[in-house]
Amino acid sequence: MTADDTRATARPAPAVATDPQPSLLARLRGPLVVAALVAAALLVLPLFLDQFRLNLFAQYLCYAIVAIGIALAWGRGGMLTLGHGVYFGLGGYALAMHLTLARIAEDPMAPGGLPDFMEWSGLETLPLLWRPFAHPAFALAAVVAVPGAVAALLGWAVFRQRVRGAYFAILNQALAAAFVILIIGQQHLTGGTNGLTDFPTFAGTDLYSPEAQWVVFVIVVITTALIYLLFRHVAGSRYGALLVAVRDGEDRVRFLGYNPTWIKTFAYTLSAMAAGIAGALFVPVMGIISPEMLGVVPSIMFVLAVAIGGRYSLAGAAVGAVVMNAAQTTFSENFANGWLYLQGVLFVVVIAFAPRGLAGIAQSIAATVQRSWRARATGGAAGSAAGAPQETDASGSPR
Amino acid sequence: MDAILNQIPIGLAIGAVLLLAALGLNFTFGQMGVINMAHGEFMMVGAYTAFVMHAWFELNPDYALVLAIPAAFVLTGLLGLALEVSVIRRFYGRPLDTLLLTFGIGLVLQQIARDIFGAPNVDVPAPVWLAGGVDVLGIRLHFARLFILALAVLCVIAIAYYLNRSKPGRQMRAVLHNRDLAAVTGIATRRIDATTFFLGSGLAGIAGVALTLIGPTGPTLGHNYIVDAFLVVVVGGLGQLRGTILAALALGLLNAFAEFWTDASLAKVLVFVAIIGFLQARPQGMFTVRSRALT
């Protein structure tokens, strides 16, 4: 592994602003303004887009939330996670279970108070697993708590034993595969391949009315902005610096007296919670959650979106998710097979030529422009040392 | 009791397929740090090779399988070699990137298969001489499963012979253990890499042919096995022949028994939990080269 070591030391790590620690507000002022502007711009979108497009856009924002989480775990923490579909799904199913129960409670025609698929599977009483989800507070808490708990448990068990890199990615993927098979197999509990759908009401209001859809859109936009700000704060904090340090030299961090297990588990858990929230938002937006939206392939698509947007930039990842999913919709509307080829080629091209994604390209353009300005101002050749942070590969050795 | 014992040949057959798939994965991962997600699609190519062979040898379907094995080995081997030389070679030392990259390649291969053979599964009839089975001590042994097991044993013997007795095989082991040192002694490590990739991909092709005997053949066939095959690598330890063998058979058996006692969906979760538990005891896998490295 000597080759990797020399390379890791030869390359400067991305600059992380650490000390002196400015106040929280001062540190977040830039992102806060940007997030507020973007949110405001998004909120006027309903004036220009029809219901269908608006709905699609809300969907892309849900993927953007997942992407922000993955950018923290993967870009900053070096934990490539191929199982975020699981956390997306756990969040989605938690809310969908509540919405299903809410529909039945209000439907006088529903005999026995059971969802259809349970009756078809021969159940007569509501399973114990479902009962607490009748309460909206429990369901909303579960949206965050269940993915968080699963991620914390897996992260702790795996990082404690210093399993990392590719091994971690593979275990994540195995989790995603097992999760989908579990959901499909436990049909009497989950609705099987059909998933859960048909949620006309939430808290007594008609979910499919244009007003409700607009409210959902606003909630999605605001949640996205808040999660972006939170993750921005985490990434910019002392903890965020530690996370990058663990990515680039886990042993050195350990020698300094920190415990990388907790540093990594925290970021991974936080990222899973974001995915859970995204999954929950996805349910009222799409009106359905089913196994084909989780699992191995969607999980890798999340990661591809982050790679395209830029794994080292939270905002880049979010934009990447929106752009890729919009492209997917447009392409598969026009040529169904073409998209699959394009997707494969995108993987190859992005990983090969733009490992820092769109954000990296934007940064290098900005750096070039800045340099040429400076050169014009000073009238001479300005130093070319300053520029976009060098690409660092946290995954030098598999373990 | 018999019902439980009957799970043994089922588990061993699954284990044998996993073994064939994991051998190639483990060597390319251990030696080059390439996580080949397209390996599952190589298995699919092997399976479709068997399908095409059957179409060609319509008059003599019994020989099709026998001919399909070497044909699949060479074809998928060459496919792997072509990908290694053209794309994957540029990504050494970036294992996580190779994972995403080869996943993309796998997507393209899947779609190509869909465009050529259609999305639905195709039927690859098993030869007559593999139909049926014998009862031994109350255990039903299907000839097809025995054949897969025998095929895996043959492949392992061939690989063990190659690694220990032949010159290129020993060079491969040298590169596996210490690439830099091997290069210093004059071994053309890049050429050895290409050979390793060819062999690994070829084995995936053989595994694909074997799969036509126990399951449906379709564009996503390899996809269903790739995750399990990687778990074998995780459990078996890096670049280890005996680790891979033991882990593959153990995982196959565990799968079969878990499915027997619970159901297929819970079995996957049980296997996953068992692997996480196993990693608590042996985070480096079953067998690993002892090292004083920090990590």
XYZ file of C-alpha atoms in Angstrom:
694
model
C 0.000 0.000 0.000
C 3.053 2.218 -0.142
C 2.031 3.790 -3.408
C -1.201 4.984 -1.874
C 0.529 6.404 1.155
C 2.914 8.530 -0.824
C 0.129 9.808 -2.962
C -2.028 10.660 0.019
C 0.747 12.745 1.553
C 1.752 14.350 -1.713
C -1.701 15.696 -2.346
C -3.016 18.513 -0.234
C -6.387 17.836 1.269
C -9.323 20.103 0.460
C -9.058 23.218 2.505
C -11.327 23.223 5.502
C -11.848 26.468 7.321
C -11.238 25.742 10.964
C -9.775 28.398 13.210
C -10.381 30.951 14.351
C -13.902 29.696 14.870
C -16.299 32.413 13.804
C -19.734 32.515 15.319
C -22.342 30.174 13.945
C -24.283 32.929 12.251
C -21.228 34.505 10.668
C -20.119 31.131 9.376
C -23.493 30.325 7.908
C -24.283 33.764 6.546
C -23.198 32.945 2.990
C -24.995 29.604 2.737
C -27.966 31.052 4.592
C -28.375 33.787 2.009
C -27.904 31.344 -0.845
C -30.333 28.831 0.653
C -32.906 31.548 1.285
C -32.547 32.871 -2.267
C -32.801 29.401 -3.795
C -35.763 28.565 -1.583
C -37.492 31.809 -2.548
C -36.853 31.130 -6.224
C -38.245 27.625 -5.821
C -41.301 28.891 -4.010
C -42.330 31.062 -6.942
C -41.943 28.063 -9.268
C -45.597 27.034 -8.804
C -46.546 30.206 -10.652
C -44.792 28.942 -13.782
C -45.051 25.172 -13.625
C -48.114 23.049 -14.008
C -49.105 20.539 -11.369
C -47.316 17.646 -13.012
C -43.969 19.406 -13.408
C -44.188 20.839 -9.929
C -44.697 17.398 -8.579
C -41.722 16.080 -10.508
C -39.603 18.884 -9.142
C -40.630 18.078 -5.577
C -39.518 14.521 -6.304
C -36.102 15.688 -7.476
C -35.727 17.718 -4.302
C -36.363 14.574 -2.261
C -33.464 12.956 -4.115
C -31.430 16.105 -3.473
C -31.889 15.621 0.275
C -30.547 12.082 0.001
C -27.658 13.436 -2.072
C -26.714 15.996 0.581
C -26.538 13.200 3.140
C -24.443 10.977 0.882
C -22.105 13.881 0.103
C -21.378 14.204 3.819
C -20.798 10.486 4.360
C -18.974 9.800 1.100
C -17.340 13.055 0.055
C -16.358 14.267 3.499
C -16.215 11.006 5.390
C -14.933 8.689 2.669
C -17.705 6.173 3.394
C -19.108 5.066 0.076
C -22.596 3.934 0.899
C -24.451 1.793 -1.579
C -27.395 1.184 0.699
C -29.073 4.517 1.194
C -32.169 3.164 -0.494
C -32.739 1.252 2.747
C -32.930 4.426 4.820
C -34.989 6.184 2.168
C -37.330 3.206 2.260
C -37.538 3.003 6.050
C -38.525 6.667 6.226
C -40.975 6.288 3.369
C -42.637 3.177 4.745
C -42.924 4.719 8.227
C -44.989 7.595 6.893
C -46.846 5.456 4.352
C -47.950 3.085 7.107
C -49.398 5.991 9.023
C -51.160 7.396 5.958
C -52.626 3.984 5.193
C -53.981 3.667 8.711
C -55.300 7.234 8.582
C -57.212 6.415 5.401
C -58.744 3.315 6.916
C -59.718 5.131 10.092
C -61.677 7.654 8.051
C -63.144 5.160 5.644
C -66.424 3.723 6.942
C -66.377 1.196 4.105
C -63.152 -0.481 5.229
C -64.230 -3.674 6.953
C -62.229 -4.714 9.974
C -59.926 -1.716 9.710
C -57.275 -3.562 7.753
C -55.439 -2.569 4.536
C -56.530 -4.630 1.529
C -53.306 -6.555 1.157
C -53.511 -7.747 4.770
C -56.972 -9.082 4.232
C -55.850 -10.844 1.085
C -53.042 -12.440 3.073
C -55.578 -13.709 5.567
C -54.771 -11.445 8.507
C -57.657 -10.633 10.823
C -56.168 -8.130 13.222
C -53.725 -5.336 12.676
C -50.155 -6.634 13.202
C -48.352 -5.382 16.296
C -45.722 -3.716 14.101
C -48.346 -1.471 12.552
C -50.257 -0.387 15.656
C -48.044 2.449 16.915
C -48.007 3.994 13.434
C -51.647 4.996 13.863
C -50.334 7.893 15.909
C -48.914 10.673 13.684
C -46.292 11.728 16.245
C -44.933 8.196 16.457
C -44.833 7.888 12.669
C -43.020 11.199 12.245
C -40.493 10.271 14.924
C -40.001 6.863 13.306
C -39.198 8.551 9.980
C -35.973 9.820 11.527
C -35.396 7.380 14.370
C -35.686 4.059 12.554
C -33.193 4.796 9.733
C -30.963 6.492 12.302
C -31.009 3.481 14.590
C -30.304 0.988 11.796
C -27.461 3.122 10.459
C -25.996 3.704 13.914
C -26.048 -0.003 14.685
C -24.492 -1.024 11.375
C -21.981 1.822 11.443
C -20.892 1.097 14.985
C -20.537 -2.650 14.407
C -18.583 -2.164 11.194
C -16.422 0.883 11.916
C -15.481 -0.469 15.350
C -13.777 -3.371 13.607
C -12.124 -0.986 11.172
C -13.997 -2.411 8.228
C -13.932 0.313 5.635
C -13.623 1.336 2.035
C -14.845 -1.231 -0.408
C -15.811 -3.701 2.325
C -18.120 -1.141 3.863
C -19.635 -0.361 0.476
C -20.285 -4.053 -0.171
C -21.880 -4.599 3.241
C -24.138 -1.626 2.584
C -25.120 -3.092 -0.706
C -25.864 -6.446 0.880
C -28.094 -4.661 3.370
C -29.982 -3.002 0.516
C -30.415 -6.325 -1.288
C -31.613 -8.072 1.877
C -33.986 -5.225 2.724
C -35.755 -5.338 -0.622
C -36.116 -9.097 -0.503
C -37.490 -8.769 3.024
C -40.092 -6.207 1.989
C -41.188 -8.245 -1.001
C -41.252 -11.442 1.021
C -43.188 -10.117 4.020
C -46.147 -9.296 1.862
C -48.701 -9.449 4.645
C -46.818 -6.679 6.471
C -45.566 -4.493 3.638
C -47.804 -4.957 0.641
C -45.046 -6.833 -1.211
C -43.989 -5.619 -4.646
C -46.989 -3.313 -4.906
C -45.795 -1.310 -1.944
C -48.088 1.064 -0.115
C -50.189 3.506 -2.041
C -53.499 5.363 -2.057
C -53.183 8.011 0.647
C -55.993 10.476 -0.003
C -55.772 12.317 3.298
C -53.265 13.567 5.773
C -54.411 15.083 9.056
C -57.911 15.378 7.674
C -57.079 17.266 4.457
C -57.384 16.012 0.918
C -53.819 15.244 -0.217
C -54.592 15.346 -3.937
C -56.094 18.821 -4.022
C -53.879 21.448 -5.732
C -53.664 23.411 -2.484
C -52.417 20.390 -0.561
C -49.920 19.610 -3.289
C -48.669 23.175 -3.078
C -48.291 22.873 0.687
C -46.379 19.637 0.215
C -44.127 21.383 -2.290
C -43.444 24.214 0.130
C -42.673 21.749 2.907
C -40.267 19.884 0.609
C -38.474 23.097 -0.389
C -38.142 24.325 3.185
C -36.990 20.932 4.460
C -34.383 20.743 1.717
C -33.086 24.197 2.645
C -33.000 23.370 6.357
C -31.230 20.058 5.820
C -28.723 21.742 3.538
C -28.004 24.368 6.202
C -27.709 21.753 8.941
C -25.296 19.630 6.921
C -23.402 22.715 5.874
C -23.033 23.601 9.526
C -21.886 20.097 10.440
C -19.394 19.978 7.575
C -17.985 23.381 8.492
C -17.679 22.683 12.188
C -14.731 21.277 14.100
C -16.436 17.924 13.781
C -16.516 18.343 10.000
C -12.772 18.929 10.002
C -12.300 15.775 12.055
C -14.432 13.840 9.612
C -12.251 14.908 6.697
C -9.190 14.046 8.778
C -10.542 10.549 9.379
C -11.131 10.188 5.659
C -7.582 11.171 4.790
C -5.707 9.518 7.638
C -7.777 7.510 10.052
C -4.796 6.230 12.030
C -3.351 9.669 12.570
C -6.670 10.823 13.994
C -6.680 7.783 16.257
C -3.174 8.594 17.478
C -4.336 12.069 18.378
C -6.733 10.548 20.830
C -9.980 10.676 18.905
C -12.120 7.647 18.265
C -12.792 7.411 14.523
C -15.583 4.904 15.165
C -17.834 7.561 16.641
C -16.816 10.232 14.165
C -17.758 7.989 11.258
C -20.848 6.484 12.856
C -22.220 9.971 13.541
C -21.843 11.155 9.950
C -23.247 7.912 8.586
C -26.232 8.047 10.954
C -26.932 11.683 10.148
C -26.829 10.894 6.465
C -29.231 7.977 6.952
C -31.630 10.240 8.843
C -31.636 12.710 5.956
C -32.442 9.832 3.601
C -35.288 8.800 5.920
C -36.748 12.299 5.841
C -36.408 12.344 2.059
C -38.237 9.030 1.837
C -41.045 10.332 4.024
C -41.426 13.476 1.898
C -41.399 11.340 -1.215
C -44.539 9.493 -0.088
C -47.051 12.395 -0.192
C -45.317 13.750 -3.327
C -45.498 10.517 -5.301
C -48.417 8.915 -3.529
C -46.618 5.585 -3.410
C -43.659 3.797 -1.902
C -42.637 0.412 -3.268
C -39.586 -1.870 -3.240
C -38.482 -0.790 -6.710
C -37.733 2.683 -5.311
C -35.249 1.263 -2.804
C -32.765 -1.528 -3.129
C -29.438 -1.846 -4.857
C -30.073 -0.064 -8.140
C -31.780 3.058 -6.729
C -29.099 3.206 -4.030
C -26.375 3.285 -6.651
C -28.345 5.870 -8.611
C -28.264 8.116 -5.534
C -24.506 7.736 -5.500
C -24.240 8.413 -9.238
C -26.186 11.642 -8.761
C -23.745 12.689 -6.049
C -20.777 11.777 -8.247
C -22.182 13.844 -11.100
C -22.894 16.838 -8.892
C -19.635 16.607 -6.991
C -19.062 14.405 -4.007
C -16.982 16.976 -2.127
C -19.641 19.676 -2.312
C -22.978 19.420 -0.519
C -24.638 21.941 -2.802
C -23.074 20.308 -5.850
C -24.477 16.934 -4.815
C -27.949 18.399 -4.391
C -27.813 20.075 -7.800
C -26.464 16.848 -9.300
C -29.450 14.922 -7.955
C -31.897 17.389 -9.466
C -30.086 17.525 -12.801
C -29.641 13.778 -13.157
C -33.204 12.908 -12.238
C -34.562 15.631 -14.506
C -32.396 14.260 -17.310
C -33.644 10.760 -16.557
C -37.276 11.846 -16.803
C -36.698 13.730 -20.033
C -34.690 10.964 -21.659
C -36.812 8.036 -20.654
C -39.913 9.909 -21.839
C -38.342 10.086 -25.293
C -36.132 7.034 -25.681
C -36.647 4.383 -23.033
C -33.636 2.223 -23.855
C -31.372 5.142 -24.600
C -31.388 6.293 -21.003
C -29.949 3.024 -19.731
C -27.037 3.266 -22.155
C -26.572 6.929 -21.324
C -26.585 6.130 -17.623
C -23.853 3.550 -18.035
C -21.764 5.930 -20.107
C -22.344 8.736 -17.562
C -20.882 6.523 -14.849
C -17.769 5.885 -16.878
C -17.282 9.471 -18.017
C -17.909 11.123 -14.653
C -15.755 8.722 -12.675
C -12.990 8.830 -15.270
C -12.835 12.477 -16.220
C -14.623 14.447 -13.532
C -14.208 12.764 -10.169
C -15.165 16.043 -8.517
C -18.305 16.313 -10.630
C -20.125 19.443 -11.754
C -19.054 21.279 -8.598
C -15.423 20.537 -9.394
C -15.813 21.810 -12.956
C -17.521 24.948 -11.677
C -14.760 25.480 -9.139
C -11.972 25.135 -11.670
C -13.735 27.557 -14.022
C -14.158 30.018 -11.139
C -10.496 29.594 -10.201
C -9.373 30.183 -13.787
C -11.501 33.292 -14.129
C -10.218 34.587 -10.806
C -6.639 33.951 -11.809
C -6.993 35.745 -15.130
C -8.587 38.717 -13.355
C -5.797 38.812 -10.849
C -3.235 38.516 -13.622
C -4.826 41.453 -15.409
C -4.949 43.497 -12.204
C -1.312 42.925 -11.297
C -0.207 42.912 -14.916
C 1.933 39.863 -14.390
C 1.725 36.152 -13.953
C 0.002 35.473 -10.697
C 0.886 32.348 -8.789
C -0.932 29.372 -10.067
C -0.638 27.487 -6.806
C -3.958 28.659 -5.515
C -6.891 27.011 -7.114
C -9.499 24.429 -6.545
C -8.611 21.885 -3.910
C -6.823 18.900 -5.316
C -8.773 15.780 -5.703
C -8.168 13.442 -2.830
C -9.029 9.850 -2.893
C -9.895 8.614 0.513
C -10.126 5.102 -0.686
C -6.461 4.430 -1.213
C -6.435 1.103 0.505
C -9.472 -1.071 0.861
C -8.953 -1.504 4.595
C -34.291 -35.140 9.442
C -34.098 -36.086 5.778
C -35.587 -32.761 4.856
C -32.798 -30.994 6.722
C -30.135 -33.210 5.179
C -31.606 -32.507 1.767
C -30.645 -28.868 2.199
C -26.977 -29.847 2.117
C -26.707 -30.555 -1.635
C -28.809 -27.480 -2.393
C -26.525 -25.327 -0.268
C -23.405 -26.864 -1.760
C -24.626 -26.210 -5.303
C -25.339 -22.556 -4.490
C -21.978 -22.408 -2.751
C -20.257 -23.845 -5.819
C -21.733 -21.143 -8.072
C -20.789 -18.463 -5.530
C -17.309 -19.953 -5.408
C -16.871 -19.747 -9.171
C -18.097 -16.165 -9.141
C -16.108 -15.104 -6.090
C -12.770 -16.582 -7.199
C -12.438 -14.097 -10.024
C -13.693 -11.227 -7.896
C -11.326 -12.007 -5.080
C -8.232 -12.229 -7.235
C -8.901 -9.040 -9.154
C -9.795 -7.259 -5.924
C -6.849 -8.607 -3.974
C -4.358 -8.067 -6.738
C -5.490 -4.917 -8.491
C -7.954 -3.352 -6.082
C -10.629 -3.561 -8.747
C -14.139 -4.134 -7.456
C -15.764 -5.517 -10.523
C -19.493 -4.992 -10.310
C -19.766 -6.022 -13.956
C -18.740 -9.517 -12.850
C -22.407 -10.411 -12.455
C -22.975 -9.379 -16.057
C -20.056 -11.609 -17.085
C -21.992 -14.460 -15.489
C -24.982 -13.401 -17.540
C -22.857 -13.488 -20.707
C -21.814 -17.026 -19.774
C -25.428 -18.054 -19.316
C -26.436 -16.592 -22.676
C -23.490 -18.386 -24.256
C -25.059 -21.615 -23.068
C -28.362 -20.473 -24.566
C -26.774 -19.712 -27.930
C -24.906 -23.012 -27.888
C -28.198 -24.803 -27.387
C -29.665 -22.946 -30.341
C -26.730 -23.981 -32.515
C -26.636 -27.598 -31.453
C -30.316 -28.210 -31.745
C -29.768 -31.695 -33.133
C -27.491 -32.674 -30.320
C -28.521 -30.797 -27.192
C -26.577 -33.155 -24.954
C -23.262 -31.832 -26.164
C -24.265 -28.182 -26.005
C -23.548 -27.870 -22.288
C -20.150 -29.515 -22.574
C -19.207 -27.170 -25.403
C -20.741 -24.159 -23.685
C -18.343 -24.338 -20.736
C -15.104 -23.705 -22.636
C -16.879 -21.334 -25.003
C -18.240 -19.268 -22.108
C -14.835 -19.293 -20.424
C -13.082 -17.916 -23.499
C -15.823 -15.477 -24.468
C -16.314 -13.844 -21.069
C -12.569 -13.989 -20.491
C -11.981 -12.010 -23.662
C -14.780 -9.608 -22.771
C -13.186 -9.016 -19.369
C -9.780 -8.616 -20.984
C -11.133 -6.072 -23.441
C -12.692 -4.036 -20.625
C -9.548 -4.278 -18.529
C -7.307 -3.067 -21.309
C -9.634 -0.314 -22.519
C -11.133 1.144 -19.340
C -10.498 -0.519 -16.005
C -6.712 -0.365 -16.330
C -6.837 3.389 -15.841
C -8.389 3.087 -12.407
C -5.924 1.041 -10.412
C -5.545 2.271 -6.859
C -9.064 3.716 -6.796
C -11.141 0.756 -5.671
C -14.322 2.670 -4.894
C -14.202 4.356 -8.269
C -13.782 1.023 -10.035
C -16.917 -0.125 -8.239
C -19.028 2.698 -9.669
C -17.331 2.492 -13.034
C -17.894 -1.231 -13.478
C -21.471 -0.833 -12.289
C -21.965 1.508 -15.220
C -20.378 -1.021 -17.555
C -22.675 -3.658 -16.099
C -25.731 -1.505 -16.844
C -24.663 -1.197 -20.461
C -24.046 -4.957 -20.770
C -27.468 -5.677 -19.264
C -29.145 -3.391 -21.735
C -27.247 -4.944 -24.642
C -28.478 -8.368 -23.525
C -32.001 -6.995 -23.300
C -31.776 -5.590 -26.812
C -30.406 -8.822 -28.289
C -32.309 -11.516 -26.405
C -35.304 -9.559 -25.104
C -36.201 -8.737 -21.516
C -38.019 -11.986 -20.617
C -36.080 -15.008 -19.406
C -34.971 -17.496 -22.023
C -35.138 -21.236 -21.615
C -31.904 -23.219 -21.530
C -32.871 -26.889 -21.428
C -30.656 -29.106 -19.300
C -29.160 -32.085 -21.106
C -30.935 -35.390 -20.685
C -28.027 -37.001 -18.878
C -28.318 -34.450 -16.068
C -31.997 -35.109 -15.442
C -32.962 -36.969 -12.315
C -30.748 -38.009 -9.441
C -29.963 -40.718 -6.936
C -30.850 -41.254 -3.298
C -27.905 -41.712 -1.005
C -28.618 -42.307 2.691
C -31.962 -40.614 2.312
C -30.516 -37.552 0.620
C -31.732 -36.771 -2.859
C -28.756 -35.905 -5.047
C -29.738 -34.233 -8.294
C -27.282 -34.876 -11.081
C -27.404 -31.203 -12.076
C -26.287 -30.116 -8.616
C -23.590 -32.761 -8.488
C -22.408 -31.582 -11.880
C -22.121 -27.979 -10.664
C -20.223 -29.122 -7.600
C -17.879 -31.230 -9.716
C -17.361 -28.325 -12.079
C -16.403 -26.049 -9.190
C -14.039 -28.666 -7.755
C -12.381 -29.057 -11.156
C -11.970 -25.317 -11.537
C -10.491 -24.973 -8.059
C -8.030 -27.792 -8.711
C -7.047 -26.163 -11.981
C -6.550 -22.809 -10.276
C -4.600 -24.300 -7.399
C -2.391 -26.075 -9.911
C -1.988 -22.887 -11.925
C -1.140 -20.784 -8.873
C 1.305 -23.224 -7.327
C 2.926 -25.029 -10.204
C 2.941 -22.866 -13.310
C 5.239 -19.933 -13.846
C 2.592 -17.321 -14.702
C 0.516 -18.533 -11.749
C 3.402 -18.072 -9.363
C 4.042 -14.659 -10.825
C 0.388 -13.889 -10.194
C 0.794 -14.881 -6.556
C 3.863 -12.707 -6.301
C 1.954 -9.696 -7.627
C -0.924 -10.506 -5.298
C 1.330 -10.449 -2.250
C 3.504 -7.494 -3.104
C 3.135 -5.721 -6.397
C 6.168 -3.465 -6.036
C 8.503 -6.224 -4.997
C 7.249 -8.421 -7.824
C 7.838 -5.624 -10.310
C 11.388 -5.205 -9.011
C 12.126 -8.854 -9.688
C 11.255 -8.322 -13.326
C 7.678 -9.556 -13.429
C 5.581 -7.651 -15.943
C 2.875 -6.861 -13.415
C 0.518 -5.236 -15.909
C 0.592 -8.297 -18.105
C -0.102 -10.479 -15.080
C -3.022 -8.201 -14.221
C -4.487 -8.711 -17.669
C -4.100 -12.489 -17.312
C -5.739 -12.428 -13.887
C -8.639 -10.442 -15.236
C -9.028 -12.847 -18.138
C -9.077 -15.848 -15.797
C -11.440 -14.217 -13.317
C -13.883 -13.172 -16.012
C -13.677 -16.584 -17.633
C -14.588 -18.250 -14.331
C -17.607 -15.945 -14.102
C -18.616 -17.260 -17.533
C -18.409 -20.848 -16.283
C -20.469 -19.885 -13.235
C -23.045 -18.422 -15.624
C -23.312 -21.694 -17.533
C -23.770 -23.518 -14.229
C -26.534 -21.104 -13.268
C -28.595 -22.095 -16.292
C -28.954 -25.510 -14.624
C -30.512 -24.215 -11.400
C -32.339 -21.026 -12.270
C -33.902 -18.852 -14.937
C -31.694 -17.119 -17.512
C -32.324 -13.430 -18.056
C -30.557 -10.085 -18.378
C -30.456 -9.539 -14.605
C -29.261 -13.028 -13.750
C -25.833 -11.953 -12.588
C -27.242 -9.089 -10.611
C -28.864 -11.496 -8.187
C -25.602 -13.229 -7.405
C -23.103 -10.397 -7.413
C -23.906 -9.167 -3.901
C -23.602 -12.659 -2.429
C -20.384 -13.231 -4.332
C -18.945 -10.056 -2.851
C -20.008 -11.153 0.613
C -17.971 -14.295 0.013
C -14.972 -12.077 -0.677
C -15.595 -10.095 2.508
C -15.929 -13.215 4.634
C -13.207 -15.213 2.926
C -10.438 -12.671 3.158
C -8.482 -10.937 0.489
C -6.829 -12.963 -2.250
C -7.175 -16.236 -0.372
C -8.055 -19.427 -2.217
C -9.005 -21.470 0.846
C -10.837 -18.542 2.433
C -12.915 -18.089 -0.701
C -13.714 -21.806 -0.881
C -14.762 -22.080 2.753
C -16.716 -18.827 2.724
C -18.572 -19.711 -0.488
C -19.619 -23.130 0.762
C -20.503 -21.768 4.213
C -22.593 -18.977 2.724
C -24.316 -21.363 0.324
C -25.191 -23.744 3.153
C -26.237 -20.931 5.479
C -28.507 -19.597 2.744
C -30.089 -22.975 2.103
C -30.676 -23.729 5.776
C -31.942 -20.262 6.630
C -34.385 -20.526 3.759
C -35.494 -23.894 5.004
C -36.122 -22.789 8.570
C -37.629 -19.389 7.888
C -38.361 -18.160 4.375
C -36.333 -16.739 1.550
C -36.830 -13.135 2.599
C -35.873 -13.554 6.239
C -32.992 -15.783 5.193
C -31.227 -12.901 3.461
C -31.463 -10.770 6.575
C -30.264 -13.651 8.753
C -27.270 -14.200 6.498
C -26.483 -10.485 6.594
C -26.674 -10.362 10.386
C -24.518 -13.501 10.592
C -21.880 -11.850 8.420
C -21.836 -8.675 10.516
C -21.524 -10.911 13.573
C -18.705 -12.842 11.953
C -16.879 -9.612 11.186
C -17.012 -8.732 14.881
C -14.897 -11.787 15.571
C -12.699 -11.727 12.463
C -12.806 -8.311 10.787
C -10.133 -9.320 8.285
C -12.021 -12.338 7.005
C -11.300 -16.012 7.619
C -7.725 -16.072 6.481
C -5.498 -13.131 5.887
C -1.842 -12.659 5.294
C -0.347 -11.620 8.622
C 0.919 -8.126 8.514
C 2.288 -5.544 10.875
C 0.724 -2.718 8.934
C -1.299 -0.293 10.968
C -4.563 -0.864 9.238
